[in-house]
Amino acid sequence: MPLPVSLGSLTKLQTLCLHGCRLDNVATIGKLKQLELLSFADSKIVELPKEIEALTQLKQLDLRNCSNLQVIPENVLSKLSSLEELYMLNSFVRWNANGNARLVELESLPNLSTLEIQIENSKSIPQGCRFFHGLRSYKISIGDGWGNWEGNDERSRTLKLKLDAGIHLEDGIEVLLRGIEDLSLSEAVGIESVFYDLDREGFPQLKHLHIENDSSIQHLIKSTMRASCPAFPNLESLDLIDLMSLEKMCHGQLEMGSFGELGIIKIHRCDKLKSLFSFSSAKCLLHLREIEVESCKNLEAIVSEGSEDEHCNNEVIEFNQLSSLKLHYLPNLTGFCKIKEGTAPMELLFNELVSFPNLTSLAVRECKCLKYELF
């Protein structure tokens, strides 16, 4: 249904929310030139009319969950010169298509500080793009295959990134990575080490990292020399799923403070991985509460002696915060903790090198170190 013509007489109106409406024609809104907030959230709207370009006082435009939105005319968004907040998750994705809006238009919005947007085709991102640079808060999905956005609204800087050949890190995306709090990666073409290839400052603000469906990543962190800064010092959760080339979580010695806040780690179907952490790396995991490892065919231990471990000296590693441990379908797992043969019993789930004073949940299934199953 069209909006009533009488709405255009409310020329002093500053806020208009039309939530969950079925709307065919909203051109009348172009007469409300004092509008500062306009929201069509959850509405059935197909086209954003050209008349909206007259709303030069508009500071917030909310198009979230407008799944039917197919048309935003070219050069309309660029006219909204006062716009500070633009919300478009689970909505319009047809950038640059058939006279639709172009992403480069966002560069004409000098006050834009909050952006929630989905970019289905990574090639739509203009080279040398600048509209990412002024953002303080963002939720951005780049690349197809992510589906509808589902996430924690409290995370103010979130990026879902499919690193196919059409994405250029030098074209503004590296600006987002510097202050990122929640990062999801998929198909990270050309990336062998997340820390050193994507950000050499250690992702100091990152709290949640999810990586899936990748055949090139070999290490989460790789350094031929001692790192100059902690890696992932505020990371709280880590999910690694279907990383076919992942050989080690960490290659080289970690700086003190690395993984200092990590509470949850989940690893699924990473078949080249033989252990998660070296002894020295495991000592950084002071807040680890939950470990879940499943279907990693070649995993031999959760913690094992690494090249950076000069002398283990049978020192006990205490996982004081660990309350939940799940180990499923690990046919080569010889134990939780492993050092050189002859120095500790093999094919035992636990030995004297590790301590779990607060473990309350244990689930183990089809692991080499067990003669039976625990559920």
GROMACS .gro file of N, CA and C in nm, residues 77-217:
model
  423
   77LEU      N    1   2.192   0.794  -0.237
   77LEU     CA    2   2.261   0.790  -0.108
   77LEU      C    3   2.365   0.901  -0.097
   78SER      N    4   2.432   0.933  -0.206
   78SER     CA    5   2.538   1.034  -0.201
   78SER      C    6   2.484   1.173  -0.171
   79LYS      N    7   2.353   1.194  -0.191
   79LYS     CA    8   2.292   1.325  -0.163
   79LYS      C    9   2.259   1.342  -0.014
   80LEU      N   10   2.262   1.234   0.063
   80LEU     CA   11   2.227   1.241   0.206
   80LEU      C   12   2.350   1.285   0.285
   81SER      N   13   2.388   1.409   0.267
   81SER     CA   14   2.518   1.458   0.313
   81SER      C   15   2.533   1.463   0.465
   82SER      N   16   2.422   1.460   0.539
   82SER     CA   17   2.429   1.465   0.686
   82SER      C   18   2.425   1.326   0.750
   83LEU      N   19   2.417   1.222   0.669
   83LEU     CA   20   2.397   1.088   0.722
   83LEU      C   21   2.515   1.043   0.808
   84GLU      N   22   2.483   0.996   0.929
   84GLU     CA   23   2.583   0.946   1.022
   84GLU      C   24   2.573   0.795   1.042
   85GLU      N   25   2.450   0.740   1.031
   85GLU     CA   26   2.429   0.598   1.057
   85GLU      C   27   2.347   0.536   0.945
   86LEU      N   28   2.398   0.427   0.887
   86LEU     CA   29   2.330   0.356   0.779
   86LEU      C   30   2.325   0.207   0.813
   87TYR      N   31   2.202   0.154   0.827
   87TYR     CA   32   2.183   0.014   0.865
   87TYR      C   33   2.113  -0.060   0.752
   88MET      N   34   2.181  -0.164   0.697
   88MET     CA   35   2.126  -0.235   0.582
   88MET      C   36   2.148  -0.386   0.590
   89LEU      N   37   2.165  -0.442   0.708
   89LEU     CA   38   2.187  -0.586   0.719
   89LEU      C   39   2.061  -0.663   0.681
   90ASN      N   40   2.080  -0.779   0.615
   90ASN     CA   41   1.969  -0.863   0.569
   90ASN      C   42   1.874  -0.783   0.480
   91SER      N   43   1.933  -0.705   0.393
   91SER     CA   44   1.855  -0.615   0.309
   91SER      C   45   1.917  -0.606   0.170
   92PHE      N   46   1.931  -0.488   0.119
   92PHE     CA   47   1.978  -0.460  -0.016
   92PHE      C   48   2.121  -0.511  -0.037
   93VAL      N   49   2.144  -0.586  -0.148
   93VAL     CA   50   2.278  -0.633  -0.182
   93VAL      C   51   2.314  -0.606  -0.329
   94ARG      N   52   2.224  -0.544  -0.406
   94ARG     CA   53   2.242  -0.531  -0.551
   94ARG      C   54   2.322  -0.404  -0.587
   95TRP      N   55   2.439  -0.391  -0.525
   95TRP     CA   56   2.524  -0.276  -0.553
   95TRP      C   57   2.573  -0.279  -0.698
   96ASN      N   58   2.568  -0.161  -0.765
   96ASN     CA   59   2.622  -0.143  -0.901
   96ASN      C   60   2.541  -0.214  -1.009
   97ALA      N   61   2.426  -0.269  -0.974
   97ALA     CA   62   2.351  -0.350  -1.070
   97ALA      C   63   2.236  -0.271  -1.132
   98ASN      N   64   2.236  -0.260  -1.265
   98ASN     CA   65   2.123  -0.204  -1.339
   98ASN      C   66   2.076  -0.069  -1.287
   99GLY      N   67   2.168   0.025  -1.274
   99GLY     CA   68   2.131   0.160  -1.231
   99GLY      C   69   2.113   0.175  -1.082
  100ASN      N   70   2.146   0.072  -1.005
  100ASN     CA   71   2.135   0.081  -0.859
  100ASN      C   72   2.250   0.162  -0.800
  101ALA      N   73   2.239   0.186  -0.672
  101ALA     CA   74   2.342   0.260  -0.598
  101ALA      C   75   2.477   0.192  -0.609
  102ARG      N   76   2.583   0.272  -0.607
  102ARG     CA   77   2.720   0.221  -0.611
  102ARG      C   78   2.785   0.244  -0.475
  103LEU      N   79   2.870   0.154  -0.436
  103LEU     CA   80   2.938   0.167  -0.307
  103LEU      C   81   3.022   0.295  -0.299
  104VAL      N   82   3.075   0.338  -0.410
  104VAL     CA   83   3.159   0.457  -0.410
  104VAL      C   84   3.081   0.580  -0.364
  105GLU      N   85   2.948   0.576  -0.372
  105GLU     CA   86   2.867   0.689  -0.326
  105GLU      C   87   2.883   0.715  -0.177
  106LEU      N   88   2.918   0.610  -0.101
  106LEU     CA   89   2.934   0.628   0.043
  106LEU      C   90   3.052   0.718   0.076
  107GLU      N   91   3.142   0.737  -0.020
  107GLU     CA   92   3.255   0.827   0.003
  107GLU      C   93   3.210   0.974   0.007
  108SER      N   94   3.087   1.000  -0.037
  108SER     CA   95   3.032   1.137  -0.035
  108SER      C   96   2.961   1.169   0.095
  109LEU      N   97   2.973   1.079   0.194
  109LEU     CA   98   2.906   1.099   0.323
  109LEU      C   99   3.013   1.125   0.429
  110PRO      N  100   3.053   1.251   0.447
  110PRO     CA  101   3.167   1.281   0.534
  110PRO      C  102   3.143   1.252   0.681
  111ASN      N  103   3.015   1.243   0.723
  111ASN     CA  104   2.984   1.222   0.864
  111ASN      C  105   2.951   1.076   0.898
  112LEU      N  106   2.960   0.988   0.799
  112LEU     CA  107   2.923   0.849   0.823
  112LEU      C  108   3.018   0.784   0.923
  113SER      N  109   2.963   0.740   1.037
  113SER     CA  110   3.045   0.678   1.142
  113SER      C  111   2.997   0.540   1.180
  114THR      N  112   2.873   0.504   1.143
  114THR     CA  113   2.818   0.373   1.173
  114THR      C  114   2.763   0.312   1.045
  115LEU      N  115   2.809   0.191   1.013
  115LEU     CA  116   2.767   0.127   0.888
  115LEU      C  117   2.743  -0.021   0.911
  116GLU      N  118   2.624  -0.068   0.873
  116GLU     CA  119   2.592  -0.210   0.874
  116GLU      C  120   2.544  -0.246   0.734
  117ILE      N  121   2.621  -0.332   0.667
  117ILE     CA  122   2.599  -0.351   0.524
  117ILE      C  123   2.646  -0.489   0.480
  118GLN      N  124   2.582  -0.543   0.375
  118GLN     CA  125   2.625  -0.667   0.313
  118GLN      C  126   2.664  -0.640   0.169
  119ILE      N  127   2.781  -0.692   0.130
  119ILE     CA  128   2.832  -0.675  -0.005
  119ILE      C  129   2.851  -0.814  -0.062
  120GLU      N  130   2.756  -0.857  -0.143
  120GLU     CA  131   2.754  -0.996  -0.190
  120GLU      C  132   2.864  -1.022  -0.292
  121ASN      N  133   2.894  -0.924  -0.376
  121ASN     CA  134   2.997  -0.938  -0.477
  121ASN      C  135   3.116  -0.852  -0.438
  122SER      N  136   3.226  -0.913  -0.402
  122SER     CA  137   3.342  -0.838  -0.354
  122SER      C  138   3.399  -0.744  -0.460
  123LYS      N  139   3.374  -0.772  -0.587
  123LYS     CA  140   3.425  -0.687  -0.693
  123LYS      C  141   3.355  -0.551  -0.696
  124SER      N  142   3.247  -0.537  -0.619
  124SER     CA  143   3.178  -0.408  -0.612
  124SER      C  144   3.255  -0.305  -0.531
  125ILE      N  145   3.351  -0.350  -0.450
  125ILE     CA  146   3.429  -0.258  -0.367
  125ILE      C  147   3.524  -0.179  -0.456
  126PRO      N  148   3.512  -0.048  -0.458
  126PRO     CA  149   3.600   0.032  -0.545
  126PRO      C  150   3.744   0.031  -0.496
  127GLN      N  151   3.838   0.023  -0.589
  127GLN     CA  152   3.979   0.030  -0.551
  127GLN      C  153   4.008   0.168  -0.493
  128GLY      N  154   4.088   0.167  -0.385
  128GLY     CA  155   4.121   0.293  -0.318
  128GLY      C  156   4.005   0.350  -0.238
  129CYS      N  157   3.908   0.264  -0.201
  129CYS     CA  158   3.789   0.314  -0.130
  129CYS      C  159   3.827   0.377   0.002
  130ARG      N  160   3.753   0.483   0.037
  130ARG     CA  161   3.784   0.560   0.158
  130ARG      C  162   3.671   0.560   0.260
  131PHE      N  163   3.554   0.507   0.223
  131PHE     CA  164   3.440   0.522   0.314
  131PHE      C  165   3.454   0.439   0.440
  132PHE      N  166   3.546   0.339   0.443
  132PHE     CA  167   3.570   0.264   0.566
  132PHE      C  168   3.648   0.344   0.670
  133HIS      N  169   3.720   0.445   0.628
  133HIS     CA  170   3.820   0.508   0.714
  133HIS      C  171   3.761   0.582   0.834
  134GLY      N  172   3.644   0.642   0.820
  134GLY     CA  173   3.588   0.721   0.930
  134GLY      C  174   3.494   0.645   1.020
  135LEU      N  175   3.482   0.514   0.999
  135LEU     CA  176   3.384   0.437   1.076
  135LEU      C  177   3.432   0.409   1.217
  136ARG      N  178   3.342   0.431   1.313
  136ARG     CA  179   3.368   0.396   1.453
  136ARG      C  180   3.297   0.267   1.492
  137SER      N  181   3.187   0.239   1.425
  137SER     CA  182   3.109   0.118   1.451
  137SER      C  183   3.067   0.058   1.317
  138TYR      N  184   3.082  -0.074   1.303
  138TYR     CA  185   3.046  -0.134   1.175
  138TYR      C  186   3.015  -0.283   1.192
  139LYS      N  187   2.927  -0.331   1.107
  139LYS     CA  188   2.899  -0.473   1.086
  139LYS      C  189   2.892  -0.490   0.936
  140ILE      N  190   2.995  -0.552   0.881
  140ILE     CA  191   3.009  -0.558   0.736
  140ILE      C  192   3.035  -0.702   0.694
  141SER      N  193   2.958  -0.748   0.596
  141SER     CA  194   2.976  -0.880   0.537
  141SER      C  195   3.019  -0.862   0.392
  142ILE      N  196   3.133  -0.922   0.357
  142ILE     CA  197   3.187  -0.910   0.222
  142ILE      C  198   3.204  -1.049   0.162
  143GLY      N  199   3.142  -1.071   0.046
  143GLY     CA  200   3.150  -1.201  -0.020
  143GLY      C  201   3.023  -1.282  -0.002
  144ASP      N  202   2.992  -1.367  -0.099
  144ASP     CA  203   2.869  -1.445  -0.092
  144ASP      C  204   2.887  -1.564   0.002
  145GLY      N  205   2.776  -1.628   0.034
  145GLY     CA  206   2.782  -1.750   0.113
  145GLY      C  207   2.765  -1.732   0.262
  146TRP      N  208   2.756  -1.609   0.312
  146TRP     CA  209   2.741  -1.588   0.456
  146TRP      C  210   2.596  -1.601   0.501
  147GLY      N  211   2.501  -1.587   0.408
  147GLY     CA  212   2.361  -1.596   0.446
  147GLY      C  213   2.315  -1.475   0.526
  148ASN      N  214   2.203  -1.490   0.592
  148ASN     CA  215   2.151  -1.380   0.674
  148ASN      C  216   2.241  -1.354   0.792
  149TRP      N  217   2.247  -1.230   0.831
  149TRP     CA  218   2.334  -1.189   0.941
  149TRP      C  219   2.273  -1.231   1.072
  150GLU      N  220   2.353  -1.301   1.149
  150GLU     CA  221   2.316  -1.334   1.287
  150GLU      C  222   2.436  -1.304   1.373
  151GLY      N  223   2.418  -1.225   1.474
  151GLY     CA  224   2.532  -1.190   1.558
  151GLY      C  225   2.490  -1.116   1.683
  152ASN      N  226   2.589  -1.093   1.767
  152ASN     CA  227   2.568  -1.024   1.893
  152ASN      C  228   2.565  -0.874   1.868
  153ASP      N  229   2.452  -0.809   1.895
  153ASP     CA  230   2.439  -0.667   1.870
  153ASP      C  231   2.535  -0.583   1.953
  154GLU      N  232   2.589  -0.642   2.060
  154GLU     CA  233   2.679  -0.565   2.146
  154GLU      C  234   2.819  -0.549   2.085
  155ARG      N  235   2.851  -0.628   1.985
  155ARG     CA  236   2.982  -0.618   1.921
  155ARG      C  237   2.977  -0.508   1.816
  156SER      N  238   3.049  -0.401   1.839
  156SER     CA  239   3.032  -0.282   1.757
  156SER      C  240   3.119  -0.280   1.633
  157ARG      N  241   3.223  -0.367   1.625
  157ARG     CA  242   3.309  -0.367   1.508
  157ARG      C  243   3.326  -0.511   1.461
  158THR      N  244   3.243  -0.549   1.364
  158THR     CA  245   3.233  -0.687   1.320
  158THR      C  246   3.250  -0.695   1.169
  159LEU      N  247   3.329  -0.793   1.123
  159LEU     CA  248   3.355  -0.811   0.981
  159LEU      C  249   3.348  -0.958   0.945
  160LYS      N  250   3.268  -0.991   0.843
  160LYS     CA  251   3.265  -1.124   0.784
  160LYS      C  252   3.327  -1.110   0.645
  161LEU      N  253   3.438  -1.179   0.625
  161LEU     CA  254   3.520  -1.153   0.507
  161LEU      C  255   3.553  -1.281   0.433
  162LYS      N  256   3.510  -1.286   0.308
  162LYS     CA  257   3.548  -1.395   0.220
  162LYS      C  258   3.659  -1.342   0.130
  163LEU      N  259   3.780  -1.390   0.151
  163LEU     CA  260   3.897  -1.333   0.085
  163LEU      C  261   3.921  -1.397  -0.051
  164ASP      N  262   3.828  -1.377  -0.144
  164ASP     CA  263   3.851  -1.429  -0.278
  164ASP      C  264   3.939  -1.333  -0.356
  165ALA      N  265   3.965  -1.366  -0.480
  165ALA     CA  266   4.061  -1.288  -0.560
  165ALA      C  267   4.013  -1.146  -0.587
  166GLY      N  268   3.884  -1.118  -0.564
  166GLY     CA  269   3.833  -0.985  -0.594
  166GLY      C  270   3.852  -0.885  -0.483
  167ILE      N  271   3.911  -0.923  -0.371
  167ILE     CA  272   3.924  -0.832  -0.257
  167ILE      C  273   4.068  -0.787  -0.242
  168HIS      N  274   4.088  -0.657  -0.225
  168HIS     CA  275   4.222  -0.601  -0.210
  168HIS      C  276   4.234  -0.547  -0.068
  169LEU      N  277   4.317  -0.609   0.014
  169LEU     CA  278   4.332  -0.564   0.153
  169LEU      C  279   4.379  -0.420   0.160
  170GLU      N  280   4.456  -0.376   0.061
  170GLU     CA  281   4.508  -0.240   0.066
  170GLU      C  282   4.400  -0.136   0.039
  171ASP      N  283   4.283  -0.179  -0.006
  171ASP     CA  284   4.178  -0.085  -0.042
  171ASP      C  285   4.081  -0.059   0.073
  172GLY      N  286   4.132  -0.031   0.189
  172GLY     CA  287   4.050   0.015   0.300
  172GLY      C  288   4.014  -0.093   0.400
  173ILE      N  289   4.012  -0.220   0.359
  173ILE     CA  290   3.972  -0.326   0.452
  173ILE      C  291   4.071  -0.337   0.566
  174GLU      N  292   4.199  -0.310   0.538
  174GLU     CA  293   4.299  -0.317   0.646
  174GLU      C  294   4.269  -0.217   0.756
  175VAL      N  295   4.198  -0.108   0.723
  175VAL     CA  296   4.158  -0.011   0.825
  175VAL      C  297   4.058  -0.073   0.921
  176LEU      N  298   3.966  -0.152   0.869
  176LEU     CA  299   3.868  -0.221   0.954
  176LEU      C  300   3.936  -0.323   1.044
  177LEU      N  301   4.036  -0.393   0.992
  177LEU     CA  302   4.103  -0.497   1.068
  177LEU      C  303   4.177  -0.443   1.189
  178ARG      N  304   4.221  -0.318   1.183
  178ARG     CA  305   4.300  -0.263   1.294
  178ARG      C  306   4.219  -0.252   1.423
  179GLY      N  307   4.092  -0.220   1.413
  179GLY     CA  308   4.012  -0.203   1.534
  179GLY      C  309   3.906  -0.309   1.551
  180ILE      N  310   3.918  -0.420   1.477
  180ILE     CA  311   3.814  -0.522   1.473
  180ILE      C  312   3.795  -0.590   1.608
  181GLU      N  313   3.668  -0.620   1.642
  181GLU     CA  314   3.634  -0.694   1.764
  181GLU      C  315   3.586  -0.836   1.733
  182ASP      N  316   3.522  -0.853   1.618
  182ASP     CA  317   3.465  -0.982   1.582
  182ASP      C  318   3.496  -1.006   1.434
  183LEU      N  319   3.576  -1.109   1.404
  183LEU     CA  320   3.620  -1.134   1.267
  183LEU      C  321   3.587  -1.277   1.226
  184SER      N  322   3.520  -1.291   1.111
  184SER     CA  323   3.496  -1.421   1.049
  184SER      C  324   3.563  -1.423   0.913
  185LEU      N  325   3.640  -1.527   0.886
  185LEU     CA  326   3.711  -1.542   0.760
  185LEU      C  327   3.667  -1.669   0.690
  186SER      N  328   3.659  -1.663   0.558
  186SER     CA  329   3.630  -1.782   0.479
  186SER      C  330   3.710  -1.775   0.349
  187GLU      N  331   3.764  -1.889   0.307
  187GLU     CA  332   3.837  -1.898   0.181
  187GLU      C  333   3.942  -1.787   0.169
  188ALA      N  334   4.033  -1.784   0.264
  188ALA     CA  335   4.132  -1.676   0.271
  188ALA      C  336   4.245  -1.700   0.171
  189VAL      N  337   4.215  -1.679   0.044
  189VAL     CA  338   4.311  -1.704  -0.064
  189VAL      C  339   4.438  -1.624  -0.044
  190GLY      N  340   4.553  -1.693  -0.045
  190GLY     CA  341   4.682  -1.625  -0.035
  190GLY      C  342   4.726  -1.593   0.106
  191ILE      N  343   4.647  -1.630   0.207
  191ILE     CA  344   4.683  -1.602   0.346
  191ILE      C  345   4.734  -1.730   0.410
  192GLU      N  346   4.861  -1.731   0.452
  192GLU     CA  347   4.919  -1.848   0.516
  192GLU      C  348   4.921  -1.834   0.668
  193SER      N  349   4.930  -1.710   0.718
  193SER     CA  350   4.934  -1.684   0.861
  193SER      C  351   4.843  -1.567   0.891
  194VAL      N  352   4.744  -1.587   0.978
  194VAL     CA  353   4.646  -1.482   1.005
  194VAL      C  354   4.711  -1.361   1.069
  195PHE      N  355   4.798  -1.385   1.168
  195PHE     CA  356   4.863  -1.275   1.240
  195PHE      C  357   4.949  -1.191   1.146
  196TYR      N  358   5.043  -1.251   1.079
  196TYR     CA  359   5.141  -1.172   1.005
  196TYR      C  360   5.094  -1.130   0.866
  197ASP      N  361   5.003  -1.202   0.806
  197ASP     CA  362   4.956  -1.165   0.673
  197ASP      C  363   4.843  -1.063   0.676
  198LEU      N  364   4.763  -1.064   0.783
  198LEU     CA  365   4.650  -0.972   0.790
  198LEU      C  366   4.674  -0.853   0.882
  199ASP      N  367   4.749  -0.873   0.988
  199ASP     CA  368   4.772  -0.764   1.084
  199ASP      C  369   4.895  -0.796   1.168
  200ARG      N  370   4.998  -0.714   1.157
  200ARG     CA  371   5.121  -0.738   1.233
  200ARG      C  372   5.120  -0.670   1.369
  201GLU      N  373   5.009  -0.609   1.404
  201GLU     CA  374   4.998  -0.545   1.536
  201GLU      C  375   4.932  -0.638   1.637
  202GLY      N  376   4.900  -0.761   1.596
  202GLY     CA  377   4.852  -0.862   1.690
  202GLY      C  378   4.703  -0.861   1.717
  203PHE      N  379   4.624  -0.789   1.634
  203PHE     CA  380   4.480  -0.779   1.657
  203PHE      C  381   4.450  -0.743   1.803
  204PRO      N  382   4.494  -0.627   1.849
  204PRO     CA  383   4.486  -0.595   1.992
  204PRO      C  384   4.345  -0.584   2.048
  205GLN      N  385   4.244  -0.557   1.963
  205GLN     CA  386   4.107  -0.542   2.014
  205GLN      C  387   4.015  -0.658   1.978
  206LEU      N  388   4.066  -0.755   1.904
  206LEU     CA  389   3.983  -0.866   1.860
  206LEU      C  390   3.941  -0.954   1.977
  207LYS      N  391   3.808  -0.983   1.984
  207LYS     CA  392   3.755  -1.067   2.091
  207LYS      C  393   3.705  -1.202   2.041
  208HIS      N  394   3.663  -1.207   1.914
  208HIS     CA  395   3.606  -1.331   1.861
  208HIS      C  396   3.659  -1.354   1.720
  209LEU      N  397   3.716  -1.474   1.697
  209LEU     CA  398   3.773  -1.508   1.567
  209LEU      C  399   3.715  -1.641   1.520
  210HIS      N  400   3.659  -1.638   1.399
  210HIS     CA  401   3.599  -1.757   1.338
  210HIS      C  402   3.659  -1.771   1.199
  211ILE      N  403   3.720  -1.887   1.170
  211ILE     CA  404   3.777  -1.913   1.039
  211ILE      C  405   3.724  -2.047   0.988
  212GLU      N  406   3.678  -2.049   0.862
  212GLU     CA  407   3.619  -2.171   0.808
  212GLU      C  408   3.654  -2.188   0.660
  213ASN      N  409   3.646  -2.312   0.615
  213ASN     CA  410   3.653  -2.347   0.472
  213ASN      C  411   3.773  -2.284   0.401
  214ASP      N  412   3.892  -2.321   0.446
  214ASP     CA  413   4.011  -2.261   0.387
  214ASP      C  414   4.116  -2.367   0.358
  215SER      N  415   4.187  -2.350   0.245
  215SER     CA  416   4.290  -2.446   0.207
  215SER      C  417   4.430  -2.385   0.204
  216SER      N  418   4.445  -2.260   0.245
  216SER     CA  419   4.577  -2.196   0.237
  216SER      C  420   4.638  -2.163   0.373
  217ILE      N  421   4.559  -2.139   0.476
  217ILE     CA  422   4.613  -2.101   0.607
  217ILE      C  423   4.688  -2.218   0.669
   0.00000   0.00000   0.00000
